[in-house]
Coordinates of C-alpha atoms and ligand atoms in Angstrom, one line a residue:
M107 CA 0.0 -0.4 -0.2
D108 CA 1.6 3.4 -0.7
L109 CA 1.2 5.3 2.9
N110 CA 1.2 8.6 0.2
L111 CA -1.5 7.9 -2.5
L112 CA -3.5 7.8 1.4
T113 CA -7.0 10.1 1.4
V114 CA -8.8 10.5 4.4
A115 CA -12.2 8.4 2.0
S116 CA -9.7 5.7 0.9
T117 CA -7.7 5.0 4.3
S118 CA -11.1 4.1 6.2
T119 CA -12.9 1.9 3.0
A120 CA -9.4 0.5 3.0
I121 CA -9.5 -0.2 7.6
A122 CA -13.4 -1.1 7.5
E123 CA -12.4 -3.4 3.9
R124 CA -9.8 -5.3 6.2
A125 CA -6.8 -5.0 3.9
T126 CA -5.4 -3.4 6.6
T127 CA -6.0 -2.6 10.1
A128 CA -5.3 0.3 12.1
T129 CA -2.6 -0.3 13.5
Q130 CA -0.5 -1.2 10.6
L131 CA -1.2 2.0 9.2
A132 CA 0.3 3.7 12.3
E133 CA 3.3 1.9 12.3
G134 CA 4.2 2.6 8.7
F135 CA 3.7 5.9 8.8
Y136 CA 6.1 6.6 12.0
K137 CA 8.8 4.9 10.4
K138 CA 7.2 7.2 7.3
I139 CA 7.6 10.1 10.3
E140 CA 11.9 9.1 11.5
A141 CA 12.4 8.9 7.2
E142 CA 11.6 11.7 6.1
D143 CA 10.5 13.8 8.3
G144 CA 13.8 15.5 9.5
D145 CA 14.7 18.5 6.9
V146 CA 10.8 19.1 6.5
H147 CA 10.9 19.5 10.1
A148 CA 6.8 19.3 10.1
Y149 CA 6.5 17.5 13.4
L150 CA 6.9 18.5 16.7
T151 CA 6.0 16.0 18.6
L152 CA 4.9 12.8 17.9
A153 CA 1.8 10.3 20.4
K154 CA 3.4 6.6 19.2
E155 CA 1.2 5.4 23.0
R156 CA -2.1 6.9 21.8
A157 CA -2.1 6.4 18.6
L158 CA -1.6 2.5 19.4
A159 CA -3.3 2.8 22.1
Q160 CA -6.2 4.1 19.8
A161 CA -5.2 2.4 16.7
A162 CA -5.8 -0.9 18.3
R163 CA -9.2 0.2 19.6
I164 CA -10.4 -0.4 16.7
D165 CA -8.6 -3.2 14.5
A166 CA -10.6 -4.7 18.3
L167 CA -13.5 -3.8 16.3
A168 CA -13.0 -4.7 12.9
V169 CA -12.0 -7.4 14.1
K170 CA -15.6 -8.2 16.0
G171 CA -17.4 -7.3 12.7
D172 CA -18.5 -4.0 15.2
P173 CA -19.1 -1.1 12.1
L174 CA -16.9 0.8 12.4
P175 CA -16.6 4.8 12.8
P176 CA -16.3 7.8 10.0
L177 CA -12.8 8.3 10.0
A178 CA -12.3 4.6 12.2
G179 CA -7.9 4.3 11.6
V180 CA -7.3 7.3 10.5
P181 CA -4.1 9.1 10.1
V182 CA -4.1 12.6 11.4
A183 CA -1.7 15.7 12.8
V184 CA -2.9 17.9 14.8
K185 CA -0.8 22.1 15.1
D186 CA 0.1 21.8 18.0
V187 CA -1.7 25.3 19.2
M188 CA -4.6 22.2 20.1
V189 CA -3.8 20.9 23.2
T190 CA -3.7 16.7 23.8
R191 CA -4.7 15.2 27.2
G192 CA -1.1 13.6 27.9
V193 CA 1.0 14.9 25.1
R194 CA 3.0 18.1 25.1
S195 CA 1.4 21.4 23.7
T196 CA 3.5 24.3 22.9
A197 CA 2.7 25.7 20.6
G198 CA 5.5 26.6 19.1
S199 CA 6.9 28.5 21.6
K200 CA 9.6 28.0 24.4
I201 CA 7.3 29.7 27.3
L202 CA 5.8 26.7 27.0
G203 CA 8.1 24.1 26.2
N204 CA 7.2 21.2 28.7
Y205 CA 3.3 21.2 28.8
I206 CA 1.6 18.7 29.0
P207 CA -2.4 19.2 29.0
P208 CA -4.6 17.8 31.3
Y209 CA -7.3 17.7 28.7
D210 CA -8.0 17.7 24.8
A211 CA -9.4 20.6 22.5
T212 CA -13.0 19.3 21.1
A213 CA -11.4 19.2 18.0
V214 CA -9.8 16.4 19.0
A215 CA -11.4 14.5 20.7
R216 CA -14.3 14.7 18.3
L217 CA -11.8 12.7 16.2
E218 CA -10.7 10.6 17.7
E219 CA -14.4 9.6 19.3
A220 CA -14.6 9.5 14.9
G221 CA -11.8 6.7 14.7
A222 CA -9.1 9.2 13.9
V223 CA -5.1 8.4 14.8
I224 CA -3.2 11.5 16.2
L225 CA 0.1 10.3 15.1
G226 CA 1.6 13.7 16.3
K227 CA 2.0 17.5 16.9
T228 CA 2.9 19.5 14.1
N229 CA 5.6 22.6 14.4
C230 CA 3.5 26.7 13.8
D231 CA 4.4 29.8 14.2
E232 CA 4.5 30.2 17.6
F233 CA 1.0 31.2 18.3
A234 CA -0.1 31.2 15.5
M235 CA 1.9 34.7 14.6
G236 CA 3.9 34.2 10.6
S237 CA 3.4 34.1 7.6
S238 CA 6.1 31.6 7.3
N239 CA 6.9 29.3 10.3
E240 CA 10.1 30.6 10.5
N241 CA 8.1 32.1 14.0
S242 CA 8.2 29.0 15.5
A243 CA 10.5 28.4 18.5
Y244 CA 12.1 24.6 17.3
G245 CA 13.6 26.3 14.2
P246 CA 11.0 26.3 10.5
V247 CA 9.0 23.9 8.9
R248 CA 10.6 23.6 4.9
N249 CA 8.0 23.2 2.3
P250 CA 8.4 19.3 0.9
R251 CA 7.6 20.2 -2.8
D252 CA 10.9 23.0 -2.8
K253 CA 12.9 22.6 0.7
S254 CA 14.5 25.9 0.0
C255 CA 11.3 27.7 0.0
V256 CA 8.8 27.6 3.4
P257 CA 5.7 26.4 3.8
G258 CA 3.3 28.8 4.8
G259 CA 2.2 29.7 8.4
S260 CA 1.2 29.5 10.8
S261 CA -0.2 26.2 10.0
G262 CA 3.1 25.2 8.3
G263 CA 3.6 21.5 9.8
S264 CA 0.0 20.6 9.2
A265 CA 0.3 21.5 5.8
A266 CA 4.1 19.8 5.4
C267 CA 2.8 16.9 5.9
V268 CA -0.4 16.2 3.5
A269 CA 1.6 17.8 0.9
A270 CA 4.7 15.0 2.0
G271 CA 2.7 12.0 2.3
T272 CA 3.4 12.1 6.6
A273 CA -0.1 12.2 7.9
V274 CA -2.7 11.8 6.0
A275 CA -5.0 14.9 6.8
A276 CA -4.5 17.3 9.5
L277 CA -6.6 20.6 11.9
G278 CA -5.1 23.9 11.4
S279 CA -6.4 27.5 12.9
D280 CA -6.6 29.8 11.1
T281 CA -7.0 33.0 12.7
G282 CA -5.9 35.4 9.1
G283 CA -5.6 33.1 7.0
S284 CA -3.1 30.4 8.8
I285 CA -5.4 27.7 7.3
R286 CA -5.9 28.4 3.7
Q287 CA -2.3 30.1 2.6
P288 CA 0.3 27.1 4.1
A289 CA -1.7 25.3 2.4
A290 CA -2.3 27.4 -1.4
F291 CA 2.4 27.3 -0.3
C292 CA 2.2 23.6 0.0
G293 CA -0.2 22.4 -3.1
V294 CA -3.2 20.9 -1.1
V295 CA -7.0 21.6 0.9
G296 CA -7.7 24.1 3.4
L297 CA -10.7 25.2 4.5
M298 CA -12.1 27.6 7.6
P299 CA -15.0 27.7 8.3
T300 CA -17.1 30.1 9.3
Y301 CA -16.5 31.3 12.6
G302 CA -18.3 29.3 15.7
R303 CA -18.6 26.4 13.5
V304 CA -15.9 24.9 15.3
S305 CA -15.5 24.1 19.3
R306 CA -12.4 26.9 20.1
Y307 CA -12.0 24.5 23.2
G308 CA -8.9 23.7 23.6
L309 CA -6.9 25.9 21.1
I310 CA -4.7 28.6 22.8
A311 CA -5.7 31.5 22.2
F312 CA -4.5 34.0 19.7
A313 CA -6.9 36.5 18.7
S314 CA -10.2 35.0 20.1
S315 CA -12.7 37.1 17.7
L316 CA -10.7 35.5 15.0
D317 CA -8.9 31.9 15.7
H318 CA -11.3 28.8 14.0
I319 CA -10.1 25.6 13.3
G320 CA -10.5 24.0 10.6
P321 CA -9.0 20.6 7.9
L322 CA -6.0 20.5 5.8
T323 CA -6.2 17.5 3.7
K324 CA -5.4 16.2 -0.6
T325 CA -9.3 16.6 -2.3
V326 CA -12.2 18.8 -0.6
K327 CA -13.5 15.6 -0.3
D328 CA -11.3 14.8 2.9
S329 CA -11.8 17.8 3.7
A330 CA -15.9 18.0 4.7
L331 CA -15.3 14.5 5.8
I332 CA -13.3 15.8 8.6
L333 CA -15.2 18.8 8.8
R334 CA -18.8 17.2 9.1
V335 CA -17.1 15.0 12.5
I336 CA -14.9 18.2 14.2
A337 CA -18.2 21.0 13.0
G338 CA -20.9 21.2 16.0
R339 CA -22.5 23.7 19.0
D340 CA -19.8 22.5 21.7
P341 CA -21.5 23.8 25.9
L342 CA -17.3 24.8 26.4
D343 CA -17.4 26.9 23.5
S344 CA -20.2 29.8 24.5
T345 CA -19.2 32.1 20.7
S346 CA -19.7 27.2 19.0
A347 CA -23.3 28.1 17.5
E348 CA -26.0 26.2 17.1
V349 CA -27.3 25.1 13.8
P350 CA -27.3 22.3 12.1
V351 CA -24.5 20.7 9.9
P352 CA -25.4 18.9 7.2
N353 CA -24.1 16.3 5.2
Y354 CA -21.4 18.5 3.6
L355 CA -20.1 14.4 1.4
E356 CA -24.3 14.4 0.1
Q357 CA -24.4 17.8 -1.0
I358 CA -20.8 18.1 -2.5
E359 CA -21.6 16.3 -6.1
K360 CA -24.0 19.2 -6.5
P361 CA -23.4 19.8 -9.9
V362 CA -22.6 23.8 -9.6
Q363 CA -24.6 25.2 -12.2
G364 CA -26.3 28.0 -11.7
L365 CA -24.5 29.3 -9.0
R366 CA -23.5 32.9 -9.0
I367 CA -19.5 33.5 -8.4
G368 CA -18.4 37.1 -7.5
I369 CA -15.0 38.4 -8.6
P370 CA -13.9 40.8 -6.6
K371 CA -11.9 43.1 -9.4
E372 CA -9.7 44.7 -5.6
Y373 CA -8.1 41.4 -5.2
F374 CA -7.1 41.4 -9.5
A375 CA -5.1 44.2 -8.5
E376 CA -1.1 45.4 -8.0
G377 CA 0.8 42.8 -6.8
L378 CA -0.7 39.9 -7.5
D379 CA 2.3 37.7 -9.5
P380 CA 0.8 37.4 -13.2
E381 CA 1.1 33.5 -12.5
V382 CA -0.9 33.1 -10.0
R383 CA -3.4 35.2 -11.5
A384 CA -3.5 32.9 -14.7
A385 CA -3.9 29.6 -12.7
V386 CA -7.3 31.6 -11.1
E387 CA -8.2 33.0 -13.8
T388 CA -8.1 29.5 -15.4
A389 CA -9.6 28.1 -12.7
I390 CA -12.6 30.2 -13.2
A391 CA -13.6 29.6 -16.4
R392 CA -13.6 26.6 -15.4
L393 CA -16.5 26.7 -13.3
E394 CA -17.8 28.6 -16.5
E395 CA -17.7 26.3 -18.2
A396 CA -19.5 23.9 -15.4
G397 CA -22.3 26.6 -15.8
C398 CA -22.0 28.7 -13.0
K399 CA -21.9 32.7 -14.1
A400 CA -18.6 34.7 -13.3
V401 CA -19.7 38.3 -12.1
P402 CA -17.7 41.2 -12.1
I403 CA -18.4 42.6 -7.2
S404 CA -15.9 45.5 -5.5
L405 CA -15.9 45.0 -1.7
P406 CA -14.7 48.7 -1.9
H407 CA -12.9 48.5 2.0
T408 CA -10.6 45.6 0.3
R409 CA -7.6 47.7 1.7
Y410 CA -7.9 48.2 5.4
A411 CA -8.4 44.8 5.6
V412 CA -4.3 44.2 6.7
P413 CA -4.1 48.0 9.0
T414 CA -7.7 46.1 10.9
Y415 CA -6.8 43.1 11.0
Y416 CA -3.2 43.7 13.2
L417 CA -5.0 45.7 15.4
V418 CA -7.7 43.9 16.0
A419 CA -5.2 40.3 16.3
T420 CA -2.8 42.6 17.8
A421 CA -5.2 44.1 21.2
E422 CA -7.0 40.3 21.4
A423 CA -3.5 38.7 21.7
S424 CA -1.7 41.5 23.7
S425 CA -4.9 40.7 26.7
N426 CA -4.6 36.2 25.5
L427 CA -0.9 36.1 26.6
A428 CA -1.2 38.1 30.7
R429 CA -1.8 34.6 31.0
F430 CA 1.7 33.8 30.8
D431 CA 2.8 34.9 34.0
G432 CA 5.4 31.7 35.2
V433 CA 3.2 31.8 38.4
R434 CA 0.4 28.9 37.9
Y435 CA 2.0 27.4 34.5
A436 CA 4.4 27.4 31.9
Y437 CA 7.8 28.6 31.7
R438 CA 9.6 29.9 35.0
S439 CA 12.9 32.0 35.2
K440 CA 15.6 30.9 36.9
A441 CA 17.1 34.2 38.0
A442 CA 14.7 35.7 38.9
R443 CA 14.8 37.9 42.4
S444 CA 11.3 39.2 43.5
L445 CA 8.2 38.2 41.8
S446 CA 7.6 41.2 39.5
Q447 CA 11.3 40.7 37.9
M448 CA 9.9 36.5 37.3
Y449 CA 7.0 38.4 35.7
R450 CA 9.6 39.6 33.5
N451 CA 12.2 37.6 32.8
S452 CA 9.9 34.4 32.1
R453 CA 8.2 36.0 29.8
D454 CA 10.9 37.3 28.3
E455 CA 13.3 34.1 27.7
G456 CA 9.7 32.4 27.1
F457 CA 8.7 34.8 24.4
G458 CA 10.2 34.8 20.8
A459 CA 10.5 38.8 18.7
E460 CA 6.9 37.8 16.7
V461 CA 5.3 37.7 19.9
K462 CA 6.5 40.7 22.3
R463 CA 6.3 42.8 18.8
R464 CA 3.1 41.8 18.6
I465 CA 1.9 42.0 22.5
M466 CA 3.2 45.6 22.4
L467 CA 1.4 46.2 19.3
G468 CA -1.1 45.4 20.8
T469 CA -1.3 46.6 24.7
Y470 CA -0.4 49.9 22.5
A471 CA -3.6 49.8 20.4
L472 CA -5.9 49.3 23.3
S473 CA -3.3 51.5 26.0
A474 CA -6.1 54.3 27.5
G475 CA -5.7 57.5 24.2
Y476 CA -5.2 54.8 22.0
Y477 CA -8.2 52.9 22.2
D478 CA -10.4 55.4 20.3
A479 CA -7.8 56.3 17.6
Y480 CA -7.0 53.3 17.4
Y481 CA -8.7 49.4 18.9
L482 CA -11.8 51.3 18.6
K483 CA -11.5 52.1 14.6
A484 CA -10.3 49.3 13.8
Q485 CA -13.7 48.1 14.5
K486 CA -16.2 50.4 13.4
V487 CA -13.7 49.5 9.7
R488 CA -14.3 45.8 10.3
T489 CA -18.4 46.3 10.2
L490 CA -17.8 47.7 6.7
L491 CA -15.7 44.7 5.9
T492 CA -18.4 42.9 6.7
R493 CA -21.8 45.7 4.8
D494 CA -19.2 44.3 2.0
F495 CA -19.9 40.8 2.1
E496 CA -23.5 41.1 3.0
N497 CA -24.1 43.6 0.0
A498 CA -21.7 41.0 -2.7
F499 CA -23.8 37.8 -1.2
Q500 CA -26.7 39.7 -2.5
S501 CA -26.8 38.6 -5.5
V502 CA -23.3 35.6 -5.3
D503 CA -23.3 32.3 -4.3
A504 CA -20.1 32.5 -3.4
I505 CA -16.5 34.6 -4.2
V506 CA -13.5 33.7 -6.1
T507 CA -9.7 35.1 -5.4
P508 CA -6.4 33.8 -5.3
T509 CA -5.4 32.8 -2.2
T510 CA -2.0 34.4 -1.2
P511 CA -0.7 37.2 -4.1
T512 CA 2.8 34.7 -4.7
P513 CA 3.7 31.8 -4.9
A514 CA 5.7 29.5 -2.1
F515 CA 8.6 33.3 -1.2
K516 CA 12.4 31.1 -0.3
L517 CA 13.6 30.1 3.3
G518 CA 14.4 33.9 4.8
E519 CA 13.6 36.2 2.2
K520 CA 10.9 38.5 4.0
A521 CA 12.3 37.1 7.9
D522 CA 13.7 40.4 8.5
D523 CA 10.6 42.6 7.3
P524 CA 8.0 41.7 9.0
L525 CA 5.3 44.6 6.5
A526 CA 6.1 42.1 4.0
M527 CA 5.9 39.1 6.3
Y528 CA 1.5 41.4 6.6
L529 CA 1.1 41.9 4.1
A530 CA 1.3 37.3 2.5
D531 CA -1.9 37.7 4.9
I532 CA -3.8 39.9 2.1
Y533 CA -5.9 37.8 0.6
T534 CA -6.9 36.5 4.0
V535 CA -7.7 38.6 6.7
T536 CA -11.0 40.6 5.8
A537 CA -13.0 36.3 5.8
D538 CA -11.5 35.6 10.1
L539 CA -12.5 40.0 11.0
V540 CA -16.0 38.6 8.5
G541 CA -16.4 35.0 10.2
I542 CA -17.1 33.9 6.8
P543 CA -15.8 29.9 5.7
G544 CA -13.0 29.6 3.0
I545 CA -11.4 27.2 1.2
S546 CA -8.2 27.0 0.0
V547 CA -7.2 24.4 -2.9
P548 CA -4.9 23.7 -5.4
C549 CA -5.7 24.9 -8.9
G550 CA -1.7 25.3 -11.0
R551 CA 1.8 25.8 -10.6
S552 CA 4.6 28.0 -11.4
K553 CA 6.9 27.8 -13.7
S554 CA 9.0 26.8 -11.3
G555 CA 6.6 23.8 -9.8
L556 CA 5.2 25.4 -6.8
P557 CA 2.1 25.8 -6.7
I558 CA -0.5 28.2 -6.3
G559 CA -4.1 28.1 -4.7
V560 CA -7.3 29.7 -5.1
Q561 CA -9.5 30.6 -2.7
I562 CA -13.6 29.8 -2.8
L563 CA -15.7 32.5 -0.4
G564 CA -18.9 31.7 1.9
R565 CA -22.5 32.5 2.7
H566 CA -21.4 32.8 6.7
F567 CA -22.5 29.0 7.9
D568 CA -22.6 27.9 3.8
E569 CA -19.5 25.8 3.6
A570 CA -21.4 23.5 1.3
T571 CA -21.1 25.6 -1.6
I572 CA -17.5 26.4 -1.3
L573 CA -17.0 23.0 -0.9
R574 CA -18.8 22.0 -4.2
L575 CA -16.9 24.4 -5.7
G576 CA -13.9 23.4 -4.6
H577 CA -15.1 19.6 -5.4
A578 CA -15.1 21.2 -9.6
V579 CA -12.5 22.7 -9.7
E580 CA -10.7 20.1 -8.1
H581 CA -12.0 17.4 -10.6
S582 CA -11.7 20.4 -13.7
L583 CA -8.3 20.4 -13.1
A584 CA -7.0 17.2 -13.1
Ligands
LIG116 N1 0.1 35.6 9.8 C1 -0.9 35.9 10.2 C2 -0.3 36.6 11.5 O1 1.0 37.2 11.7 C3 -2.6 35.7 10.0 C4 -1.6 33.7 11.5 C5 -3.1 33.0 11.4 O2 -3.3 33.2 11.4 N2 -3.1 32.5 12.6 O3 -1.4 37.0 11.9

């Protein structure tokens, strides 16, 4: 069995048909990780004991002939910003270097209840702050498609392990693009569900009004299968929504004929790489051939999205990260002689440069005298951005754009230029601010062989339509 070719769908079928066992698969993946993950560095921690125990449970069910859960034996990886009971969870930070959580994030627990085998935790930018995975305290991830390039971020390890075939699927988190952007850079599918669709319980918080959990997979169908399992109301997260979860698998097979897709002119303007433009335009042409109607639209406040995001996200981060003080858990500096020095030293030694930059920016934006000018203003612009989309969705069913302005860039290329790095998210941050779902689907390659992604955005809670369009793109380009 070629592990590289396995999808969520084919793995669960192979297990159900007893063509392999969950234990054989898990062991096969660990061998593959050992042999191949060295220079990619997608994994931070392997969860062998827990994975093999789960695999044994699945195999016991299969032997008895009991009905198997939907993801039985599927080997998945989880971004290290989600807590896992008994398995180290660092969020890519030194400050959580020894943190072994006593509980599971709801998304992780639901995956396991559905039979998935959690292989380990994936590398990411520290506290999910970054677009290249170079902000991990544990060293960068390399793009498996071209190891001189970044995999994108912050879910770089999750995208890379799916692209490299060292996991069948992975969970990531998206606050400003962190699922969709690395998916585009690594040539895999990345789905950010609607805000409230998937519980955030157990997600180490970056910016609570923007954080989302979602799947990274090889196919759109696999994203649909995983979303179905992790979605739905969770009493442990008061922002998770009481909205019924459809059977996405049935939905994606429906024809796309008659769907209206909006093409926002602001996303095809200056700064867009010509090869990315051409690939995305081809994907749009294929959707038109399948019977979609492409409609030119305008999202007039687009140019304010990046500055708005960097005010809201940093403000929330500065508050969320206040809990890391060296007292209750996590890293504590040994050098301090007083309580306040202990706080200061623990944070100074435990956080990396980008995290400190964000805490300072956010604290400034929230401080007396600046709150109205920055934070409050940003929240108002957020409302304007939401209206842009409300208006657009009156005349279209989905919006199609590039996921990123360029294909993957070289390691080190933007590492010293935070502004250039922030602009890598120019097409993705708005959906997080507005709370709508978005998916990135591979739609071609640059001349040098780097993957390109097309982004499809949908109405609140309408993942079904963007999955359906994504599925159509995937099949029309295959
Ligand atoms: N790259 C963006 C940032 O650095 C988004 C990160 C994310 O979505 N977690 O904040």
